[in-house]
Coordinates of C-alpha atoms and ligand atoms in Angstrom, one line a residue:
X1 CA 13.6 -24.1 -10.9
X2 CA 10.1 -24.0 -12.1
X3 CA 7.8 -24.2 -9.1
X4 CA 4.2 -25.3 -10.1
X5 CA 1.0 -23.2 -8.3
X6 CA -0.3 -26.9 -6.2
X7 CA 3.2 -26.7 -4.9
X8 CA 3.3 -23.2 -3.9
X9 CA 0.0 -23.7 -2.3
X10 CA 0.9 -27.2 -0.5
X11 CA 4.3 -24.9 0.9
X12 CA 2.1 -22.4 1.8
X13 CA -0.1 -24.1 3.9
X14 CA -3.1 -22.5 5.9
X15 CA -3.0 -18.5 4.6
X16 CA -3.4 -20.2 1.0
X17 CA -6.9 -20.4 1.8
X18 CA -8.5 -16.3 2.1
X19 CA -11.0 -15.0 -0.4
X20 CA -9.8 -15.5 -3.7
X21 CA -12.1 -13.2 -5.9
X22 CA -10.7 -14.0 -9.7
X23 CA -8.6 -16.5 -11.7
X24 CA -6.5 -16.6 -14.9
X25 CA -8.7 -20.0 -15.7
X26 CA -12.3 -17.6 -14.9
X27 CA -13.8 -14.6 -16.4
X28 CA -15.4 -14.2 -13.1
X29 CA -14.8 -11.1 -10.8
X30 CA -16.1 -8.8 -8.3
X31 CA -17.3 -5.4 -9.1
X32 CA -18.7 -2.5 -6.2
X33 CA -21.8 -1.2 -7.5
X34 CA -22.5 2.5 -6.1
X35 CA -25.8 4.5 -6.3
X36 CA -24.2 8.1 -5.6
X37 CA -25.7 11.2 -3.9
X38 CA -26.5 10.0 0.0
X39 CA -24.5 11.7 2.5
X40 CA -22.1 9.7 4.7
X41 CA -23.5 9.7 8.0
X42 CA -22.0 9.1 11.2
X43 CA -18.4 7.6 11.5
X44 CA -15.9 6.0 9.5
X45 CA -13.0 3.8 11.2
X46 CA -9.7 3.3 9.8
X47 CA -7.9 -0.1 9.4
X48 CA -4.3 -0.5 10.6
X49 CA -1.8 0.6 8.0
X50 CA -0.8 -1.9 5.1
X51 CA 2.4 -0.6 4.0
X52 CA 3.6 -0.7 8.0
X53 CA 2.2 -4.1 8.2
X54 CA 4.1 -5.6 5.3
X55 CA 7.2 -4.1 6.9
X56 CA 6.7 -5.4 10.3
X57 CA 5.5 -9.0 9.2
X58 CA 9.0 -9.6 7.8
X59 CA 10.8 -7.5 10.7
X60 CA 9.2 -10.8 12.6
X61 CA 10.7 -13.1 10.4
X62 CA 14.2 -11.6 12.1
X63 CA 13.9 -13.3 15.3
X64 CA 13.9 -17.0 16.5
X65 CA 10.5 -17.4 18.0
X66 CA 7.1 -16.4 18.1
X67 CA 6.1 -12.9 17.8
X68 CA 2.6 -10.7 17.8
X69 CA 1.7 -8.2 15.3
X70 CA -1.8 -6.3 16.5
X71 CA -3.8 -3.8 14.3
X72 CA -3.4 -5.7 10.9
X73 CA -5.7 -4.8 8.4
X74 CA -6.8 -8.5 6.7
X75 CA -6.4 -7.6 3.2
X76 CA -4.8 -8.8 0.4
X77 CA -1.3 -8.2 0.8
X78 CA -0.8 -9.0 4.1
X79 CA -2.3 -12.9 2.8
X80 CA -0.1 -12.7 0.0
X81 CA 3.2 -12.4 2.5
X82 CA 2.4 -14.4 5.3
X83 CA 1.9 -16.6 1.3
X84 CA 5.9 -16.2 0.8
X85 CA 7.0 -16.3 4.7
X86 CA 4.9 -19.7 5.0
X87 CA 7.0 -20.8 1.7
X88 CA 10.4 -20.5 3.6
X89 CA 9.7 -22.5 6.7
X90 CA 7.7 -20.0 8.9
X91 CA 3.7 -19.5 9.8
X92 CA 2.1 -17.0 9.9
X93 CA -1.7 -16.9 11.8
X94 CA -4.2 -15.1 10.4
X95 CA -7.1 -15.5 12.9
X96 CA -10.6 -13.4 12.0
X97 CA -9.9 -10.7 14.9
X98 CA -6.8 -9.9 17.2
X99 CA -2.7 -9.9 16.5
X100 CA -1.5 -12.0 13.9
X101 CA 1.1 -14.5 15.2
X102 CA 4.5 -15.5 13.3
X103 CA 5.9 -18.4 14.2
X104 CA 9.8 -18.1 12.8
X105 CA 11.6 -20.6 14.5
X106 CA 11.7 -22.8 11.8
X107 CA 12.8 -20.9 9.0
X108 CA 14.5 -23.1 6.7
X109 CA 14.0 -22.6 2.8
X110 CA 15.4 -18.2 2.5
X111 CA 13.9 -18.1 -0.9
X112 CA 10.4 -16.0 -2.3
X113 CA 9.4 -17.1 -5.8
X114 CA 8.0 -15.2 -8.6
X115 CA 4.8 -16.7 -8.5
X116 CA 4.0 -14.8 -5.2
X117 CA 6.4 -12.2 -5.3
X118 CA 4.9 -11.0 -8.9
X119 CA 1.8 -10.4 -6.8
X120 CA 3.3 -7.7 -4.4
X121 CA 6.6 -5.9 -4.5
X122 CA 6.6 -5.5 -1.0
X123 CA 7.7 -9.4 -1.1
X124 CA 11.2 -8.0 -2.0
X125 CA 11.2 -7.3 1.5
X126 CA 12.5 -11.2 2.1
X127 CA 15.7 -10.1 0.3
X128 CA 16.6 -8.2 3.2
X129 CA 15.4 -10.1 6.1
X130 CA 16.9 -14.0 4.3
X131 CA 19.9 -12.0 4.2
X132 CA 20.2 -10.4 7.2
X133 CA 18.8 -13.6 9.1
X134 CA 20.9 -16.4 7.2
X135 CA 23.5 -15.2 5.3
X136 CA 22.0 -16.4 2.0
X137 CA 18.4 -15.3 -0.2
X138 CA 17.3 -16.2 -3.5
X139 CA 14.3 -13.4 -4.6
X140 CA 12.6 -13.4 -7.4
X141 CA 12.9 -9.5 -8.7
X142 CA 9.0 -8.1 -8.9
X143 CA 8.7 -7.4 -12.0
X144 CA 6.8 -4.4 -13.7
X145 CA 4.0 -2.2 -11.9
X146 CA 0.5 -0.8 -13.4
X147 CA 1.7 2.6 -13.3
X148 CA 5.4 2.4 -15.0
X149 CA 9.0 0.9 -14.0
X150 CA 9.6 0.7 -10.5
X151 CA 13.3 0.0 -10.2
X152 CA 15.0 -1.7 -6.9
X153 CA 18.2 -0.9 -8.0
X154 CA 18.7 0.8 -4.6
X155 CA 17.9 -2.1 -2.6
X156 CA 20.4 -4.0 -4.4
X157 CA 23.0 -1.9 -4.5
X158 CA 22.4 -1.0 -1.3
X159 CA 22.7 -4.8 0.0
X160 CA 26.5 -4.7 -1.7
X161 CA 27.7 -1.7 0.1
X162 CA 26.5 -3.7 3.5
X163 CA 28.8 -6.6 1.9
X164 CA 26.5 -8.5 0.0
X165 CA 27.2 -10.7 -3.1
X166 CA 25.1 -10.5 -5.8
X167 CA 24.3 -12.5 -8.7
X168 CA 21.1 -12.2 -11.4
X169 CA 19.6 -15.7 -12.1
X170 CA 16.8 -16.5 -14.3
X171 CA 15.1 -13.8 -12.8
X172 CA 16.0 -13.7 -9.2
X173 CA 18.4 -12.3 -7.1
X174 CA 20.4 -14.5 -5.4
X175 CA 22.0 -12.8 -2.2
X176 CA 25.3 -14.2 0.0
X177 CA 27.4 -12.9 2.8
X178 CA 30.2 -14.1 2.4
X179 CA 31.4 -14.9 6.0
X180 CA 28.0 -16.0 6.8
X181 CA 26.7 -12.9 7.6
X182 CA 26.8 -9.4 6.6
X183 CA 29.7 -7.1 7.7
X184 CA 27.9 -3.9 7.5
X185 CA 28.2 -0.9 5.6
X186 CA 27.5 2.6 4.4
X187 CA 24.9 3.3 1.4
X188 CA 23.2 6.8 0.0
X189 CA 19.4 6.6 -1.2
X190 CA 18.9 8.6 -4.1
X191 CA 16.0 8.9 -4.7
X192 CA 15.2 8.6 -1.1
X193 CA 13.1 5.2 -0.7
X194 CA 10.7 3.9 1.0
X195 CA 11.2 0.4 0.3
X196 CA 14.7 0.4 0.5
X197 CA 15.2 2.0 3.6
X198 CA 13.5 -1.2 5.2
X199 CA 14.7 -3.6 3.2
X200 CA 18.7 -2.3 4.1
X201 CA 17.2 -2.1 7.9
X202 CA 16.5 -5.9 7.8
X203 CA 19.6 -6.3 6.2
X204 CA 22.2 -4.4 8.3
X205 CA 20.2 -5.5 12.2
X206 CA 22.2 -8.6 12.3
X207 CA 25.5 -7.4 10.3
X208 CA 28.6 -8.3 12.5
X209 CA 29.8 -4.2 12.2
X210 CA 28.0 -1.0 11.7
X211 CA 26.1 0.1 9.4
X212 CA 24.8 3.9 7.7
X213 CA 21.6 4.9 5.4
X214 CA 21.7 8.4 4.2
X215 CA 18.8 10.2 2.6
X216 CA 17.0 7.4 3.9
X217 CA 13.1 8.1 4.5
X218 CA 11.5 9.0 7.3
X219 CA 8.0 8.4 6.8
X220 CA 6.2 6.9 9.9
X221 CA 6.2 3.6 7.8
X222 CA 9.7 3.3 8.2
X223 CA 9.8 5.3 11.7
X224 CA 7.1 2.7 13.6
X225 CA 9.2 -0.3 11.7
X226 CA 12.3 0.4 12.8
X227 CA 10.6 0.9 16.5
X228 CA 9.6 -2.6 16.1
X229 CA 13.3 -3.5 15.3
X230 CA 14.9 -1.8 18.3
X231 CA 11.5 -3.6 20.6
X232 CA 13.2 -6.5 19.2
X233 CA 16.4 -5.4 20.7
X234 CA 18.1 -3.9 17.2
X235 CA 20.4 -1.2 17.9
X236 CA 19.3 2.0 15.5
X237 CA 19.7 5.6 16.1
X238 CA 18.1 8.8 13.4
X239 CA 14.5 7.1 13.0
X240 CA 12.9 10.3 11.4
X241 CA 16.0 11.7 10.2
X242 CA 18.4 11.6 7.2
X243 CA 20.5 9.4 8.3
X244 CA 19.9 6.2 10.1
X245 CA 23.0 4.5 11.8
X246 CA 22.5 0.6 12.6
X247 CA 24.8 -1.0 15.3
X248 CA 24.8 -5.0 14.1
X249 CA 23.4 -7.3 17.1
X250 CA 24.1 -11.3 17.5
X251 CA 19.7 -11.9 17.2
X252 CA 17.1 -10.1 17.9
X253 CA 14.1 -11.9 20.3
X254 CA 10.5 -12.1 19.5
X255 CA 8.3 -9.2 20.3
X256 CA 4.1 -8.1 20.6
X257 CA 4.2 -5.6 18.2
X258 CA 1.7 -3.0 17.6
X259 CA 1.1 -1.1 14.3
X260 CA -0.4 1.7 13.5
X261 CA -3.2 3.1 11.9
X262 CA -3.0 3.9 8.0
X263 CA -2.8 7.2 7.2
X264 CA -3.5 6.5 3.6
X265 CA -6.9 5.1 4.2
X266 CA -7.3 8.5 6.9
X267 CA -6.9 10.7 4.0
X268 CA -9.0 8.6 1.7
X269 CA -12.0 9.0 4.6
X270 CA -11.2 13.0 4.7
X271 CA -11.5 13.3 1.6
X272 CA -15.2 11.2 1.1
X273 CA -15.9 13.1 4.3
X274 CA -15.6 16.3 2.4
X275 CA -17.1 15.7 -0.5
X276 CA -20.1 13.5 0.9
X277 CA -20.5 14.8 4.1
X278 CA -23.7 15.7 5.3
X279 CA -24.7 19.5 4.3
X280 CA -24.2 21.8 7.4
X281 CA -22.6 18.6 9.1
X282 CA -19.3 16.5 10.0
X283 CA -17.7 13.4 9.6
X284 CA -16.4 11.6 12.3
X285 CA -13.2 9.3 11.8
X286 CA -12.0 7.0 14.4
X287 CA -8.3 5.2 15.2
X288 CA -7.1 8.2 13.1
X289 CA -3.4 9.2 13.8
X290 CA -3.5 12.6 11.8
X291 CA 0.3 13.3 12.9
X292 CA 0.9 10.2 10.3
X293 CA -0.7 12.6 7.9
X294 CA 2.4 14.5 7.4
X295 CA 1.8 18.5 7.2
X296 CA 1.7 18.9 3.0
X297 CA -1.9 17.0 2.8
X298 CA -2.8 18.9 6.0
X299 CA -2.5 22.1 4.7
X300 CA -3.7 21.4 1.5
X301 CA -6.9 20.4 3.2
X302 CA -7.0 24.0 4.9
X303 CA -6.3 25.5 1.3
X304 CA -9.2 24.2 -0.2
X305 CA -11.7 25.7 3.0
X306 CA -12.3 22.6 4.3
X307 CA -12.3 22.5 8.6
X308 CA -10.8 19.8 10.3
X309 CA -10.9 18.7 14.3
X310 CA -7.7 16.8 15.0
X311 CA -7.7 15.1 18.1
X312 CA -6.2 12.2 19.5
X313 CA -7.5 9.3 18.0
X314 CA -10.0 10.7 16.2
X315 CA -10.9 13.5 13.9
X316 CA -13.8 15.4 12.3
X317 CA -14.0 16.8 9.1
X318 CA -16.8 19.7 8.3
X319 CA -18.6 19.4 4.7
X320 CA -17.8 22.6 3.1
X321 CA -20.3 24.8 1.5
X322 CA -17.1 25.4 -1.2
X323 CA -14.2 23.4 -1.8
X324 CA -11.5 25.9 -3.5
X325 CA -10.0 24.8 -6.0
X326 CA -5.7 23.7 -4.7
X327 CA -2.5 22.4 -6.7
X328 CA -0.8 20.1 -4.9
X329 CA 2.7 18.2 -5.8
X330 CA 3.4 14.8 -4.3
X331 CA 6.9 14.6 -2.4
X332 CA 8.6 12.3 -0.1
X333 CA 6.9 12.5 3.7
X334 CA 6.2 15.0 5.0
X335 CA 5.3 16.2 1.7
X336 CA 2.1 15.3 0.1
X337 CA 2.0 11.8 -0.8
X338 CA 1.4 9.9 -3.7
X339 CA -0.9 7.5 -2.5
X340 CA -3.4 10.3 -2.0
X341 CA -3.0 11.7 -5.2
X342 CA -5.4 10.0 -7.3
X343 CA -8.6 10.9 -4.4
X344 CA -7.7 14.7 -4.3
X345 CA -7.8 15.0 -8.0
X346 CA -11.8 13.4 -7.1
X347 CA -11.8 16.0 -4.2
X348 CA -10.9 18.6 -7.0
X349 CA -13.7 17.7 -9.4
X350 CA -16.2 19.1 -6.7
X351 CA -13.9 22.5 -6.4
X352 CA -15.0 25.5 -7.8
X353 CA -12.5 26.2 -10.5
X354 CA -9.3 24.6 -12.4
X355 CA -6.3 23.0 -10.0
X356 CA -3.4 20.6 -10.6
X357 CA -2.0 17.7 -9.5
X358 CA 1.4 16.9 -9.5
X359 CA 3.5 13.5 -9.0
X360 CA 6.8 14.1 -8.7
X361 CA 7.4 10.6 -7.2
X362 CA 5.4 8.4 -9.7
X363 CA 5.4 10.4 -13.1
X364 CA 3.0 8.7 -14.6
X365 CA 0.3 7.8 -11.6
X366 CA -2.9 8.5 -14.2
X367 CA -4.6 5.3 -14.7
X368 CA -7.5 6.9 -12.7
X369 CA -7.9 9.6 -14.6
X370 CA -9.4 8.1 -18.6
X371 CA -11.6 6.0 -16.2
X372 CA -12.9 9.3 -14.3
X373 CA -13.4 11.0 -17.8
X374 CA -15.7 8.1 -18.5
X375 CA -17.8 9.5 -15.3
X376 CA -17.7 13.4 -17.1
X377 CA -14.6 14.2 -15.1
X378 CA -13.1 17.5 -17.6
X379 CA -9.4 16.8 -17.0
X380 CA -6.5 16.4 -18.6
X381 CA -2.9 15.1 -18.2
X382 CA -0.1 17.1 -19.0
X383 CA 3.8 15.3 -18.3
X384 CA 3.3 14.4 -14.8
X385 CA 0.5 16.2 -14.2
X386 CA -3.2 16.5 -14.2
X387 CA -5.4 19.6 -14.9
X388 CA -8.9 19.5 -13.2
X389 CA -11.8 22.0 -14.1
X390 CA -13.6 21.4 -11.1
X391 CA -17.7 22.0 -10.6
X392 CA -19.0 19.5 -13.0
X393 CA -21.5 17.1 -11.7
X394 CA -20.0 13.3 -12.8
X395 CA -22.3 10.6 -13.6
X396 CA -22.1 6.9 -12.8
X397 CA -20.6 4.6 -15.2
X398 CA -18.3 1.5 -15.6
X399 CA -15.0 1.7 -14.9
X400 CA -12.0 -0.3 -14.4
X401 CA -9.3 0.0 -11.5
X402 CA -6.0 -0.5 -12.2
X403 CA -4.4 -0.2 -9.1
X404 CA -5.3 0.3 -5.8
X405 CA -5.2 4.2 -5.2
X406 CA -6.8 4.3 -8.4
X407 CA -10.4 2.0 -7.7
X408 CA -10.3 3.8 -4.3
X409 CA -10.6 7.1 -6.4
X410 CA -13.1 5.6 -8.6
X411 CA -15.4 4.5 -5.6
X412 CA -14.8 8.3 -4.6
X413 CA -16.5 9.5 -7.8
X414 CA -19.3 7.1 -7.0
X415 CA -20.3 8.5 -3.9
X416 CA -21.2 11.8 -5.6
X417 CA -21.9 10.6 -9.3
X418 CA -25.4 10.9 -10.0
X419 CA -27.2 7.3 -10.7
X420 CA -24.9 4.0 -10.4
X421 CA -21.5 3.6 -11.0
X422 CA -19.4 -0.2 -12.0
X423 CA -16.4 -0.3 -10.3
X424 CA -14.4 -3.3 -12.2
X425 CA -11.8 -5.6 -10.9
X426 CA -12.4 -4.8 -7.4
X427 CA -9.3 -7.5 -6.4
X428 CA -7.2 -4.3 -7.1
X429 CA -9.0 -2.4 -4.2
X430 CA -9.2 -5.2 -1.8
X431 CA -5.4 -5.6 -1.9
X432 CA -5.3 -2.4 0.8
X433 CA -8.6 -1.4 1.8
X434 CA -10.1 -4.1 4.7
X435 CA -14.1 -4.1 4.5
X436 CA -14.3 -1.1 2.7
X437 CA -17.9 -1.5 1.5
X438 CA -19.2 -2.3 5.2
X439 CA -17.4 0.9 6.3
X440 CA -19.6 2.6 3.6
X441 CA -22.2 1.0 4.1
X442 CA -22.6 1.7 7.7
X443 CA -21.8 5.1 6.5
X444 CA -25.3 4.9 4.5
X445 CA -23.9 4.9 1.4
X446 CA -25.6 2.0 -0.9
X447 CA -23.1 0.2 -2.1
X448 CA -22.5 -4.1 -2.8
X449 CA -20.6 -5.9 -4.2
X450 CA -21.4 -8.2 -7.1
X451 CA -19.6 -11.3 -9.3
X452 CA -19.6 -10.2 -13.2
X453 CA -18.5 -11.9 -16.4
X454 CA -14.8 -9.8 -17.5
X455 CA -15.7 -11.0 -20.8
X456 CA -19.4 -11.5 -21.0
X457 CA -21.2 -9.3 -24.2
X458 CA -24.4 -6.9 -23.7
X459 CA -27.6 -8.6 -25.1
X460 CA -28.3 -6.2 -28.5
X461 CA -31.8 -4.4 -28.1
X462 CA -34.6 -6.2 -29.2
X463 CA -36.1 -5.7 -32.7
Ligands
LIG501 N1 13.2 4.1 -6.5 C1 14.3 3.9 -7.3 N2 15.1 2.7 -7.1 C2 14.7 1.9 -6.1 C3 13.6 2.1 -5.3 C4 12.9 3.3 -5.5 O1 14.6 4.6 -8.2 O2 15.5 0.9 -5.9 C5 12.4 5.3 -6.8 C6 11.0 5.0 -7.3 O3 10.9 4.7 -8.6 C7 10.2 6.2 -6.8 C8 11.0 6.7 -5.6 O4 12.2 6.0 -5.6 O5 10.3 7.2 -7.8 C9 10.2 6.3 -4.3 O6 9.8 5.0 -4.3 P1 9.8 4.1 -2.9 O7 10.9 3.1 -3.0 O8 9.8 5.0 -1.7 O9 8.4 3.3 -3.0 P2 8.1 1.9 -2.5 O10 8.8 1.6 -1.3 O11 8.3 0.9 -3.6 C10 6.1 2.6 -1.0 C11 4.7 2.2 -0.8 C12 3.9 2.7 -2.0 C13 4.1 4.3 -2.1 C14 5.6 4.6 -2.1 C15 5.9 6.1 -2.1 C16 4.8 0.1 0.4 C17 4.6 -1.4 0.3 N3 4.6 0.8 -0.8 O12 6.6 2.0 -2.2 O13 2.6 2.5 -1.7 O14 3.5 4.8 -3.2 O15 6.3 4.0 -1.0 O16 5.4 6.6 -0.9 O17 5.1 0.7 1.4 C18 0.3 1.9 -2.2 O18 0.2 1.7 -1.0 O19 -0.7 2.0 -3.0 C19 1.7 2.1 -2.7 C20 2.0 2.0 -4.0

């Protein structure tokens, strides 16, 4: 079934309507324009966590009623779900400040369709909580990624060993339990998984017998969204470990659910902290939970001679007189992690000396890295890694994000470019980072934001 976008929209009802910054029908967008080389001053605050959100917005959809989520970063993603909840029958309330409120009572339609769930993979998410919840989902399958293939073969086969059947139509998965709901079941991750480690929790809270994910992850993602589930009355035991053993319940009830802060944004700020700190001073950051951090980026950060205060709920981060130069090699939590990789190889431009970066998760998580060339970055990518020769001043140019962790690297680079740098197709950035440019800005850094023309031609010089 073809569903048209004024459909989609009339579905979706009242989240349809947050800041839309480009179109397929316009060639307008919305670019950060940096002027690089003021220090940051004072303090930096970080959002609640995106990825954690995501995962507890459609733990929500698992119980009949009315729950709270508080600390939820209003960006991108988090409108493009509450998007593909509000499609099945649910709302979602979005108000400027305080929790976000899910109404799921009336959850009647247990399908997501590609022309939301192409926006966000996430969204797959709704294959396990239709499932678990009804019996019965039909998904659209996400599609490709900026960065390479990004399989959810797991998931799927995953949902089978819990006693799923599953069929491939036009596109989208189409999920049944065949006694109405899911009888449970044991599954091994390999790779370990994120994503698929919550969507088999969705599926297997409601399953009628027990249920086992080995090598599941244990990043605080999936740690403080399975909390949510038990506050919710699911029965789960191994949060943090290996192997997470789910006990099927009759329903869960509605909860006020709190989420956490996002570590991924905490390392972003340590790592502008460090590079555009004050000289001889410190960065402050607020709602920072550094145990989030996991201890690979931790130590990495002591490596390269940079001091950090952790406390609770806050840290401080001293600018370096030398940042040495440190390899690093992303692994699953609490490894260092891949959404962090693309700002240390900016962190490593300002070292003094050649260092690598390593992704063994995402092999080929570069995008970032032709755009930083453009800004004098010496670098070069090697398989799946990157070698940095460190201690070259970058200058401001234009360049053009590709993915999230990517224009947050580029926006790095413009805080200690010299002269102005273009930071294209900011829609990427605001998909995770909430006010980003007001954090900055507060932070004294002069930075705006501006519409452009994508396809608009330079005037030739006169004469
Ligand atoms: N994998 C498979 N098959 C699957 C699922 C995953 O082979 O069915 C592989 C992947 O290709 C990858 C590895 O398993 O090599 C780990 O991927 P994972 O499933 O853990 O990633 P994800 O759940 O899709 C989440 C975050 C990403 C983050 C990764 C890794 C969310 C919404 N996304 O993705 O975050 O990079 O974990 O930590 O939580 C971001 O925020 O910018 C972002 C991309």
């Amino acid at each position: 079934m073809y569903i048209a976008l004024g459909d989609l929209k009339r579905k979706a009802g009242s989240v349809f309507q947050g800041p839309i910054t480009h179109s397929i029908s316009s060639n307008r967008m919305e670019k950060l324009v940096i002027t690089g080389g003021q220090p940051l001053r004072g303090s930096l605050t970080v959002a609640g966590s995106k990825n954690t959100a995501l995962a507890l917005l459609t733990g929500a959809l698992m119980a009949e009623g009315t729950s709270t989520i508080a600390n939820v970063p209003r960006v991108r993603d988090v409108r493009t779900l509450a998007q593909i909840m509000e499609f099945t029958g649910a709302k979602v309330d979005i108000p400027d400040a305080g929790p976000l409120v899910v109404h799921a009572e009336r959850v009647i339609f247990p399908e997501a369709p590609y022309e939301l769930v192409k926006k966000m993979r996430a969204s797959f998410y709704m294959l396990g909580a239709l499932l678990g919840r009804f019996g019965t989902a039909r998904v659209s399958l996400p599609g490709g990624c900026a960065w390479g293939p990004r399989p959810v073969d797991l998931h799927i086969e995953g949902m089978k060993a819990f006693g799923a059947e599953i069929d491939l139509e036009q596109g989208y998965v189409i999920a049944r339990a065949p006694k109405g709901r899911l009888p449970g079941g044991s599954f091994r991750l390999e790779p370990s998984s994120v994503g698929a480690t919550i969507n088999l929790l969705l599926a297997a809270v409601r399953a009628t017998g027990p249920s086992r994910i080995e090598n599941a992850a244990s990043e605080p993602d999936v740690i403080v969204f399975g909390e949510a589930l038990q506050q919710m009355g699911a029965k789960i035991a191994g949060l943090g470990t290996r192997t997470i053993e789910i006990e099927g319940v009759e329903a869960l009830h509605p909860a006020a659910i709190v989420n956490c802060p996002d570590r991924i944004e905490l390392g972003t700020f340590m790592i502008a902290a460090a590079i555009a700190g004050p000289p001889g001073g410190s960065v402050r950051i607020d709602n920072a939970e550094h145990r989030h951090l996991g201890g690979a980026f931790k130590d990495a950060f002591a490596r390269a001679g940079i001091r950090v205060d952790y406390h609770d709920g806050h840290i401080v981060v001293h600018t370096p007189e030398v940042i040495l130069p440190t390899d690093i090699e992303t692994a699953i939590y609490p490894g260092f992690p891949t959404d962090l990789q693309a700002q240390w190889s900016v962190l490593m431009a300002r070292a003094a000396g050649t260092s690598r970066v390593t992704d063994t998760i995402y092999i080929d998580r570069f995008n970032h890295i032709p755009e930083l060339q453009r800004m004098g970055l010496r670098a070069r990518v090697e398989g799946n890694a990157v070698r940095i020769e460190g201690g070259q001043q970058l200058t401001g140019a234009q360049v053009m994000s590709s993915d999230l962790r990517a224009s947050v690297s580029l926006v790095l680079a413009g805080l200690i470019a010299r002269g102005e740098t273009h930071v294209l197709r900011v829609y990427h950035l605001d998909r995770g980072y909430e006010n980003l440019e007001a954090k900055l800005r507060a932070a004294g850094v002069a930075i705006y934001r501006e519409q452009y023309d994508e396809f608009a031609m330079p005037e030739p010089p006169e004469g």
